[in-house]
Amino acid sequence: MSKLHRIRPSGWLDQFPAALRHVSLVRLVASVGAGGVLYLTPIVFHQEAFSAQAVTQGLALAALAGTLGRLLSGALVDRGLACSIPVLLAAVAIVLGDLRLAGTSSFAGYVQGQLMLGVAAGLYWPAIELAVPLGCSSGPAPIPSARGYALARSADAAGIATGALVGALLAAAGRLRGIYLVDSISALVLVVLLLRQPLPNPEPSATAAAAKTPWRHWLPPLLPVLAISLLATSLPVLMQSALPLDLVRGGLERAAMPESLGALLVGIQLGLLVLIQWPVGQALARRPIAHGLGLSLACFAAGTVLLAFSALTRQGLWLVLLAQLPLALGAAAFLPIATEAVIELSPPEHRGLAMALFSQCFALSALAAPLLAGLALDAQRHAGGFWIGMTLLCLAGLNLVRRLKPRQAAQA
């Protein structure tokens, strides 16, 4: 081999195992496609004169399909199925769902497309999350899985922000349904990546021991993390749904603001998340999981209390803008550390199912949080009371953080 071929490009990514870098690349590609679809599908079908109830019904059915897909994916991975198989099946479902949504104006077609995308999300998440610690332990120089999740979540954040930006550009050009073409292309690139290099697989010894740890022994210690996750994952959802509506309606003293401002705030928070996800994840990877989850809840509490007080002043917009920093910091602290907490609190032979339960929190919060916020906003003229309620829930969640007891084997 020539000297030229032995030269290897240097950079900060070289500190990570090759398998983990591949997992992060797969997540980046998948997130680029999902970014536009995630944020702009409701607008696509709002333009088709769908009612808000019809749009949310499709989202609810997608969440239900995702629930079933997550449980199936997690259970199969625990039984020894290669992590690449659910992700490849998810890519197929993405393309089918995108084709249906891109070419339909009917409610039936919308529901069919949403069901396919829901199944895709359910199959994708448990397998791709479990691939991170497997990638961290591969190669001659293993690294802690917390550092691996910092890299993987940074890839997610960068991909989602890129996809949302591409979707915004397509909307400005009058080609909003082009988001489904971008999503399909991302899915096809994902297939090529996995066919060239599969994701790392669980050790056979772990799947052989699947009957050794009864669920009543490993599930109860996981419940506090699941409860914290259900609360924490609702905050980003509320920033996309309740906050824009709150701004349009106005507060006690804060004047009503244009609808475009809500989209701008979502963009600001996504941009902040891209900037801080990696340094925050890296810093917290060296600390116990309780530190990261506690910081996340404290930041969410600070952000929501600023939103509550913004309703009480005519200069409330500045408090809303200020709130974006602790809210982004809370998300950056939560995303990698909560996933690491699931790894530490679950036995290796049940981590697929544990990841499935964890990812269910995202689906449930995406379904329930906007509905509860809508009821609260309809019950009063402003959202100040609702944001104070979220602040109190985040502070109460700190008690759950104290109950976390990582498994000794994971800590070692």
Short mmCIF file of C-alpha atoms in Angstrom, two decimals:
data_model
loop_
_atom_site.label_atom_id
_atom_site.label_comp_id
_atom_site.label_asym_id
_atom_site.label_seq_id
_atom_site.Cartn_x
_atom_site.Cartn_y
_atom_site.Cartn_z
CA MET A 1 0.00 0.00 0.00
CA SER A 2 1.34 3.42 -0.89
CA LYS A 3 2.16 6.03 1.69
CA LEU A 4 -0.69 8.15 0.34
CA HIS A 5 -3.25 5.49 1.16
CA ARG A 6 -1.91 5.13 4.68
CA ILE A 7 -2.53 8.80 5.42
CA ARG A 8 -5.67 9.21 7.50
CA PRO A 9 -7.42 12.59 7.83
CA SER A 10 -7.09 13.98 11.31
CA GLY A 11 -9.82 15.80 13.20
CA TRP A 12 -11.90 15.75 16.31
CA LEU A 13 -14.10 12.97 14.90
CA ASP A 14 -11.13 10.60 14.97
CA GLN A 15 -11.49 10.32 18.73
CA PHE A 16 -14.68 8.29 18.19
CA PRO A 17 -14.87 4.66 16.99
CA ALA A 18 -15.58 4.25 13.29
CA ALA A 19 -18.82 2.39 13.98
CA LEU A 20 -20.13 5.29 16.08
CA ARG A 21 -19.23 7.79 13.37
CA HIS A 22 -21.22 5.69 10.92
CA VAL A 23 -24.24 5.60 13.25
CA SER A 24 -24.09 9.39 13.62
CA LEU A 25 -23.89 9.84 9.84
CA VAL A 26 -26.98 7.67 9.39
CA ARG A 27 -28.83 9.76 11.99
CA LEU A 28 -27.75 13.00 10.33
CA VAL A 29 -29.04 11.89 6.93
CA ALA A 30 -32.34 10.64 8.37
CA SER A 31 -32.86 13.87 10.33
CA VAL A 32 -32.38 16.08 7.28
CA GLY A 33 -35.37 14.41 5.64
CA ALA A 34 -37.45 14.44 8.79
CA GLY A 35 -36.82 18.13 9.58
CA GLY A 36 -39.11 19.55 6.91
CA VAL A 37 -41.76 16.84 7.21
CA LEU A 38 -41.92 17.17 10.98
CA TYR A 39 -42.54 20.91 11.04
CA LEU A 40 -44.36 21.58 7.77
CA THR A 41 -46.75 18.68 7.11
CA PRO A 42 -49.59 20.41 9.06
CA ILE A 43 -49.14 23.50 6.85
CA VAL A 44 -49.25 21.39 3.67
CA PHE A 45 -52.67 20.03 4.51
CA HIS A 46 -53.89 23.28 6.01
CA GLN A 47 -53.42 24.64 2.48
CA GLU A 48 -55.71 21.83 1.30
CA ALA A 49 -58.45 23.27 3.55
CA PHE A 50 -58.20 20.49 6.12
CA SER A 51 -59.66 21.42 9.49
CA ALA A 52 -57.38 21.56 12.52
CA GLN A 53 -59.22 18.53 13.89
CA ALA A 54 -58.54 16.55 10.71
CA VAL A 55 -54.84 17.42 10.79
CA THR A 56 -54.46 16.45 14.46
CA GLN A 57 -56.36 13.20 13.89
CA GLY A 58 -53.77 12.18 11.32
CA LEU A 59 -50.96 13.06 13.72
CA ALA A 60 -52.64 11.07 16.49
CA LEU A 61 -52.98 8.00 14.27
CA ALA A 62 -49.31 8.31 13.29
CA ALA A 63 -48.38 8.42 16.97
CA LEU A 64 -50.46 5.29 17.61
CA ALA A 65 -48.79 3.45 14.73
CA GLY A 66 -45.42 4.57 16.05
CA THR A 67 -46.24 3.15 19.47
CA LEU A 68 -46.79 -0.30 18.02
CA GLY A 69 -43.73 -0.02 15.78
CA ARG A 70 -41.49 0.92 18.72
CA LEU A 71 -42.54 -2.06 20.80
CA LEU A 72 -42.06 -4.41 17.84
CA SER A 73 -38.63 -2.99 16.98
CA GLY A 74 -37.38 -3.11 20.57
CA ALA A 75 -38.61 -6.65 21.15
CA LEU A 76 -37.07 -7.96 17.92
CA VAL A 77 -33.69 -6.33 18.61
CA ASP A 78 -33.68 -7.90 22.08
CA ARG A 79 -34.18 -11.27 20.38
CA GLY A 80 -31.08 -10.82 18.26
CA LEU A 81 -32.37 -9.05 15.14
CA ALA A 82 -29.67 -6.92 13.51
CA CYS A 83 -30.14 -3.20 14.25
CA SER A 84 -29.93 -2.40 10.53
CA ILE A 85 -33.09 -4.38 9.67
CA PRO A 86 -35.64 -2.14 11.48
CA VAL A 87 -33.90 0.97 10.12
CA LEU A 88 -34.01 -0.39 6.54
CA LEU A 89 -37.70 -1.25 6.96
CA ALA A 90 -38.25 2.27 8.31
CA ALA A 91 -36.63 3.72 5.16
CA VAL A 92 -39.03 1.72 2.98
CA ALA A 93 -42.00 2.95 5.03
CA ILE A 94 -40.73 6.55 4.75
CA VAL A 95 -40.63 6.40 0.95
CA LEU A 96 -44.12 4.86 0.77
CA GLY A 97 -45.50 7.45 3.17
CA ASP A 98 -43.87 10.35 1.33
CA LEU A 99 -45.22 9.17 -2.02
CA ARG A 100 -48.73 8.99 -0.57
CA LEU A 101 -48.57 12.41 1.10
CA ALA A 102 -46.98 14.11 -1.90
CA GLY A 103 -49.77 13.04 -4.25
CA THR A 104 -52.94 13.25 -2.18
CA SER A 105 -55.47 15.91 -1.31
CA SER A 106 -57.91 13.59 0.44
CA PHE A 107 -58.22 12.82 4.12
CA ALA A 108 -57.93 9.07 3.47
CA GLY A 109 -54.65 9.56 1.62
CA TYR A 110 -53.37 11.86 4.35
CA VAL A 111 -54.13 9.26 7.03
CA GLN A 112 -52.49 6.48 5.01
CA GLY A 113 -49.33 8.54 4.57
CA GLN A 114 -49.23 9.50 8.24
CA LEU A 115 -49.64 5.87 9.28
CA MET A 116 -46.66 4.87 7.16
CA LEU A 117 -44.50 7.65 8.63
CA GLY A 118 -45.63 6.67 12.12
CA VAL A 119 -44.63 3.05 11.53
CA ALA A 120 -41.28 4.27 10.17
CA ALA A 121 -40.57 6.34 13.29
CA GLY A 122 -41.51 3.41 15.51
CA LEU A 123 -39.18 0.98 13.73
CA TYR A 124 -36.33 3.49 13.49
CA TRP A 125 -35.85 4.87 16.99
CA PRO A 126 -35.24 1.88 19.30
CA ALA A 127 -32.77 0.33 16.85
CA ILE A 128 -30.84 3.52 16.07
CA GLU A 129 -30.66 4.47 19.76
CA LEU A 130 -29.34 1.06 20.75
CA ALA A 131 -26.74 1.26 17.96
CA VAL A 132 -25.00 4.15 19.75
CA PRO A 133 -23.67 2.23 22.81
CA LEU A 134 -22.87 -0.71 20.54
CA GLY A 135 -20.82 1.61 18.34
CA CYS A 136 -19.10 3.09 21.39
CA SER A 137 -17.88 -0.34 22.50
CA SER A 138 -16.59 -1.44 19.09
CA GLY A 139 -13.03 -1.12 17.89
CA PRO A 140 -9.75 -1.06 19.80
CA ALA A 141 -10.53 2.11 21.80
CA PRO A 142 -14.05 2.00 23.34
CA ILE A 143 -15.53 5.20 24.76
CA PRO A 144 -18.32 5.86 27.30
CA SER A 145 -21.77 5.73 25.76
CA ALA A 146 -22.60 9.17 27.22
CA ARG A 147 -20.01 10.73 24.89
CA GLY A 148 -21.43 8.72 22.01
CA TYR A 149 -24.92 10.07 22.65
CA ALA A 150 -23.53 13.61 22.71
CA LEU A 151 -22.24 13.07 19.16
CA ALA A 152 -25.41 11.30 17.98
CA ARG A 153 -27.74 13.98 19.34
CA SER A 154 -25.58 16.68 17.78
CA ALA A 155 -26.04 14.92 14.44
CA ASP A 156 -29.81 14.81 15.05
CA ALA A 157 -29.94 18.53 15.87
CA ALA A 158 -27.88 19.53 12.84
CA GLY A 159 -29.99 17.36 10.54
CA ILE A 160 -33.34 18.60 11.86
CA ALA A 161 -32.25 22.24 11.60
CA THR A 162 -30.99 21.69 8.05
CA GLY A 163 -34.21 19.95 7.03
CA ALA A 164 -36.37 22.67 8.54
CA LEU A 165 -34.34 25.33 6.69
CA VAL A 166 -34.69 23.46 3.38
CA GLY A 167 -38.42 23.17 4.04
CA ALA A 168 -38.67 26.90 4.70
CA LEU A 169 -36.87 27.63 1.41
CA LEU A 170 -39.23 25.30 -0.47
CA ALA A 171 -42.22 27.02 1.14
CA ALA A 172 -40.88 30.42 0.11
CA ALA A 173 -40.51 29.13 -3.46
CA GLY A 174 -44.08 27.82 -3.50
CA ARG A 175 -42.93 24.18 -3.60
CA LEU A 176 -43.88 23.12 -0.10
CA ARG A 177 -44.61 19.51 -1.03
CA GLY A 178 -40.99 19.21 -2.06
CA ILE A 179 -40.31 18.31 1.58
CA TYR A 180 -41.52 14.79 0.77
CA LEU A 181 -39.03 14.50 -2.08
CA VAL A 182 -36.22 15.60 0.25
CA ASP A 183 -37.37 13.05 2.83
CA SER A 184 -37.46 10.25 0.25
CA ILE A 185 -33.99 11.10 -1.03
CA SER A 186 -32.68 11.06 2.54
CA ALA A 187 -34.26 7.63 3.07
CA LEU A 188 -32.66 6.26 -0.10
CA VAL A 189 -29.24 7.63 0.92
CA LEU A 190 -29.77 5.98 4.30
CA VAL A 191 -30.39 2.63 2.58
CA VAL A 192 -27.16 2.99 0.58
CA LEU A 193 -25.20 3.79 3.74
CA LEU A 194 -26.56 0.73 5.56
CA LEU A 195 -26.03 -1.63 2.63
CA ARG A 196 -22.40 -0.51 2.41
CA GLN A 197 -21.84 -0.73 6.17
CA PRO A 198 -24.48 -2.19 8.54
CA LEU A 199 -25.06 -0.83 12.03
CA PRO A 200 -23.30 -2.61 14.92
CA ASN A 201 -25.24 -5.55 16.34
CA PRO A 202 -25.87 -6.73 19.92
CA GLU A 203 -23.62 -9.44 21.30
CA PRO A 204 -25.14 -12.94 21.03
CA SER A 205 -24.47 -13.51 24.72
CA ALA A 206 -26.80 -10.65 25.63
CA THR A 207 -29.72 -12.08 23.66
CA ALA A 208 -29.13 -15.56 25.11
CA ALA A 209 -29.58 -14.19 28.64
CA ALA A 210 -32.90 -12.52 27.87
CA ALA A 211 -34.81 -14.67 30.37
CA LYS A 212 -32.46 -14.05 33.29
CA THR A 213 -33.77 -10.62 34.35
CA PRO A 214 -37.55 -10.51 34.94
CA TRP A 215 -39.27 -7.28 33.99
CA ARG A 216 -40.30 -6.64 37.60
CA HIS A 217 -36.60 -6.28 38.46
CA TRP A 218 -35.48 -3.89 35.71
CA LEU A 219 -38.62 -1.90 34.85
CA PRO A 220 -39.36 -0.16 38.23
CA PRO A 221 -35.94 1.57 38.40
CA LEU A 222 -36.57 2.84 34.87
CA LEU A 223 -39.93 4.46 35.69
CA PRO A 224 -38.51 7.74 37.10
CA VAL A 225 -36.55 8.31 33.87
CA LEU A 226 -39.65 7.59 31.79
CA ALA A 227 -41.70 10.04 33.87
CA ILE A 228 -39.01 12.74 33.54
CA SER A 229 -38.81 12.04 29.80
CA LEU A 230 -42.55 12.38 29.34
CA LEU A 231 -42.38 15.81 30.97
CA ALA A 232 -39.17 16.99 29.28
CA THR A 233 -40.17 15.92 25.77
CA SER A 234 -43.38 17.94 26.05
CA LEU A 235 -41.47 21.24 26.28
CA PRO A 236 -40.07 21.27 22.70
CA VAL A 237 -43.53 20.23 21.46
CA LEU A 238 -45.12 23.15 23.30
CA MET A 239 -42.58 25.54 21.78
CA GLN A 240 -43.84 24.46 18.34
CA SER A 241 -47.55 24.50 19.15
CA ALA A 242 -48.61 26.43 22.27
CA LEU A 243 -46.05 29.26 22.17
CA PRO A 244 -46.92 30.54 18.66
CA LEU A 245 -50.60 30.49 19.62
CA ASP A 246 -49.83 32.30 22.87
CA LEU A 247 -47.98 35.02 20.98
CA VAL A 248 -50.79 35.47 18.46
CA ARG A 249 -53.40 35.75 21.20
CA GLY A 250 -51.37 38.12 23.36
CA GLY A 251 -51.05 38.27 27.15
CA LEU A 252 -52.48 40.43 29.91
CA GLU A 253 -50.21 43.29 28.88
CA ARG A 254 -48.21 41.85 26.00
CA ALA A 255 -49.72 42.76 22.64
CA ALA A 256 -50.68 40.15 20.07
CA MET A 257 -47.88 39.42 17.61
CA PRO A 258 -47.80 38.26 13.97
CA GLU A 259 -47.88 34.54 13.15
CA SER A 260 -44.49 34.69 11.45
CA LEU A 261 -42.88 35.42 14.82
CA GLY A 262 -43.74 31.93 16.07
CA ALA A 263 -41.87 30.35 13.17
CA LEU A 264 -38.93 32.68 13.82
CA LEU A 265 -38.75 31.61 17.47
CA VAL A 266 -38.75 27.93 16.49
CA GLY A 267 -35.87 28.69 14.15
CA ILE A 268 -33.98 30.57 16.87
CA GLN A 269 -34.30 27.67 19.29
CA LEU A 270 -33.24 25.12 16.66
CA GLY A 271 -30.21 27.25 15.83
CA LEU A 272 -29.27 27.55 19.50
CA LEU A 273 -29.65 23.80 19.93
CA VAL A 274 -27.29 23.11 17.03
CA LEU A 275 -24.69 25.46 18.52
CA ILE A 276 -24.77 24.18 22.09
CA GLN A 277 -25.73 20.50 21.75
CA TRP A 278 -22.18 19.22 21.32
CA PRO A 279 -20.41 21.23 24.07
CA VAL A 280 -23.24 20.66 26.56
CA GLY A 281 -23.45 16.95 25.78
CA GLN A 282 -19.67 16.57 26.07
CA ALA A 283 -19.54 18.39 29.41
CA LEU A 284 -22.39 16.40 30.94
CA ALA A 285 -21.05 13.08 29.63
CA ARG A 286 -18.37 13.30 32.33
CA ARG A 287 -20.93 13.79 35.10
CA PRO A 288 -23.49 11.41 36.67
CA ILE A 289 -26.78 11.20 34.81
CA ALA A 290 -28.62 12.92 37.69
CA HIS A 291 -26.63 16.11 37.07
CA GLY A 292 -27.70 16.30 33.43
CA LEU A 293 -31.36 15.53 34.06
CA GLY A 294 -31.50 17.93 37.00
CA LEU A 295 -29.93 20.71 34.90
CA SER A 296 -32.42 20.01 32.12
CA LEU A 297 -35.47 20.33 34.37
CA ALA A 298 -34.07 23.45 36.06
CA CYS A 299 -33.52 25.11 32.66
CA PHE A 300 -37.00 24.17 31.50
CA ALA A 301 -38.41 25.67 34.71
CA ALA A 302 -36.46 28.90 34.14
CA GLY A 303 -37.62 29.14 30.54
CA THR A 304 -41.30 28.55 31.29
CA VAL A 305 -41.35 31.02 34.18
CA LEU A 306 -39.95 33.67 31.82
CA LEU A 307 -42.73 32.85 29.36
CA ALA A 308 -45.29 33.20 32.14
CA PHE A 309 -44.00 36.63 33.20
CA SER A 310 -43.87 37.77 29.58
CA ALA A 311 -47.66 37.99 29.64
CA LEU A 312 -47.50 40.63 32.40
CA THR A 313 -45.54 43.33 30.57
CA ARG A 314 -45.79 45.22 27.31
CA GLN A 315 -42.14 44.39 26.66
CA GLY A 316 -42.92 40.71 27.06
CA LEU A 317 -41.35 39.84 23.69
CA TRP A 318 -37.91 40.37 25.20
CA LEU A 319 -38.71 37.86 27.96
CA VAL A 320 -39.92 35.40 25.32
CA LEU A 321 -36.64 35.80 23.44
CA LEU A 322 -34.65 35.47 26.67
CA ALA A 323 -36.53 32.26 27.50
CA GLN A 324 -35.24 30.58 24.35
CA LEU A 325 -31.74 30.23 25.82
CA PRO A 326 -32.65 28.18 28.94
CA LEU A 327 -35.17 26.19 26.90
CA ALA A 328 -32.53 25.29 24.31
CA LEU A 329 -30.04 24.49 27.09
CA GLY A 330 -32.63 22.24 28.75
CA ALA A 331 -33.16 20.32 25.51
CA ALA A 332 -29.41 20.03 24.90
CA ALA A 333 -28.91 18.62 28.41
CA PHE A 334 -31.87 16.25 28.27
CA LEU A 335 -31.54 14.58 24.87
CA PRO A 336 -28.20 12.72 25.27
CA ILE A 337 -28.30 12.25 29.05
CA ALA A 338 -31.80 10.76 29.23
CA THR A 339 -30.84 8.17 26.61
CA GLU A 340 -27.68 7.37 28.55
CA ALA A 341 -29.81 7.00 31.69
CA VAL A 342 -31.92 4.33 29.97
CA ILE A 343 -28.72 2.45 29.08
CA GLU A 344 -27.42 2.64 32.64
CA LEU A 345 -30.72 1.61 34.23
CA SER A 346 -31.58 -1.35 31.98
CA PRO A 347 -29.86 -4.74 31.64
CA PRO A 348 -28.14 -5.40 28.28
CA GLU A 349 -30.57 -8.15 27.30
CA HIS A 350 -33.57 -5.79 27.60
CA ARG A 351 -32.14 -2.55 26.24
CA GLY A 352 -34.07 -2.81 22.97
CA LEU A 353 -37.39 -2.87 24.81
CA ALA A 354 -36.17 -0.19 27.24
CA MET A 355 -35.34 2.07 24.29
CA ALA A 356 -38.79 1.37 22.87
CA LEU A 357 -40.41 2.50 26.12
CA PHE A 358 -38.20 5.59 26.23
CA SER A 359 -39.03 6.61 22.68
CA GLN A 360 -42.74 6.17 23.47
CA CYS A 361 -42.41 9.25 25.68
CA PHE A 362 -41.72 11.35 22.59
CA ALA A 363 -44.83 10.03 20.85
CA LEU A 364 -47.09 10.47 23.88
CA SER A 365 -45.93 14.00 24.63
CA ALA A 366 -46.34 14.99 20.97
CA LEU A 367 -49.93 13.76 21.16
CA ALA A 368 -50.99 14.96 24.62
CA ALA A 369 -49.10 18.23 25.21
CA PRO A 370 -50.72 20.29 22.40
CA LEU A 371 -54.19 19.03 23.36
CA LEU A 372 -53.73 19.99 27.01
CA ALA A 373 -52.27 23.36 26.03
CA GLY A 374 -55.22 24.03 23.75
CA LEU A 375 -57.68 23.32 26.55
CA ALA A 376 -55.76 25.63 28.89
CA LEU A 377 -55.59 28.44 26.33
CA ASP A 378 -59.31 28.17 25.60
CA ALA A 379 -60.09 28.32 29.32
CA GLN A 380 -58.35 31.69 29.82
CA ARG A 381 -57.38 34.69 27.71
CA HIS A 382 -53.64 34.23 28.15
CA ALA A 383 -51.18 31.37 28.74
CA GLY A 384 -49.49 32.72 31.87
CA GLY A 385 -51.17 30.20 34.15
CA PHE A 386 -50.32 27.33 31.82
CA TRP A 387 -46.61 28.21 31.74
CA ILE A 388 -46.54 28.54 35.53
CA GLY A 389 -48.08 25.06 35.71
CA MET A 390 -45.28 23.71 33.52
CA THR A 391 -42.73 25.42 35.76
CA LEU A 392 -44.16 23.69 38.84
CA LEU A 393 -44.16 20.32 37.07
CA CYS A 394 -40.49 20.75 36.13
CA LEU A 395 -39.58 21.62 39.71
CA ALA A 396 -41.56 18.63 40.98
CA GLY A 397 -39.65 16.45 38.51
CA LEU A 398 -36.44 17.22 40.40
CA ASN A 399 -37.69 14.85 43.11
CA LEU A 400 -37.70 12.04 40.55
CA VAL A 401 -34.07 12.79 39.69
CA ARG A 402 -33.07 11.96 43.28
CA ARG A 403 -34.57 8.48 42.90
CA LEU A 404 -32.30 7.45 40.04
CA LYS A 405 -30.06 4.52 40.95
CA PRO A 406 -27.86 3.48 38.01
CA ARG A 407 -26.88 -0.16 37.77
CA GLN A 408 -23.42 -0.81 39.23
CA ALA A 409 -22.33 -2.69 36.12
CA ALA A 410 -23.16 0.26 33.91
CA GLN A 411 -21.28 2.65 36.16
CA ALA A 412 -18.21 0.42 36.14
#
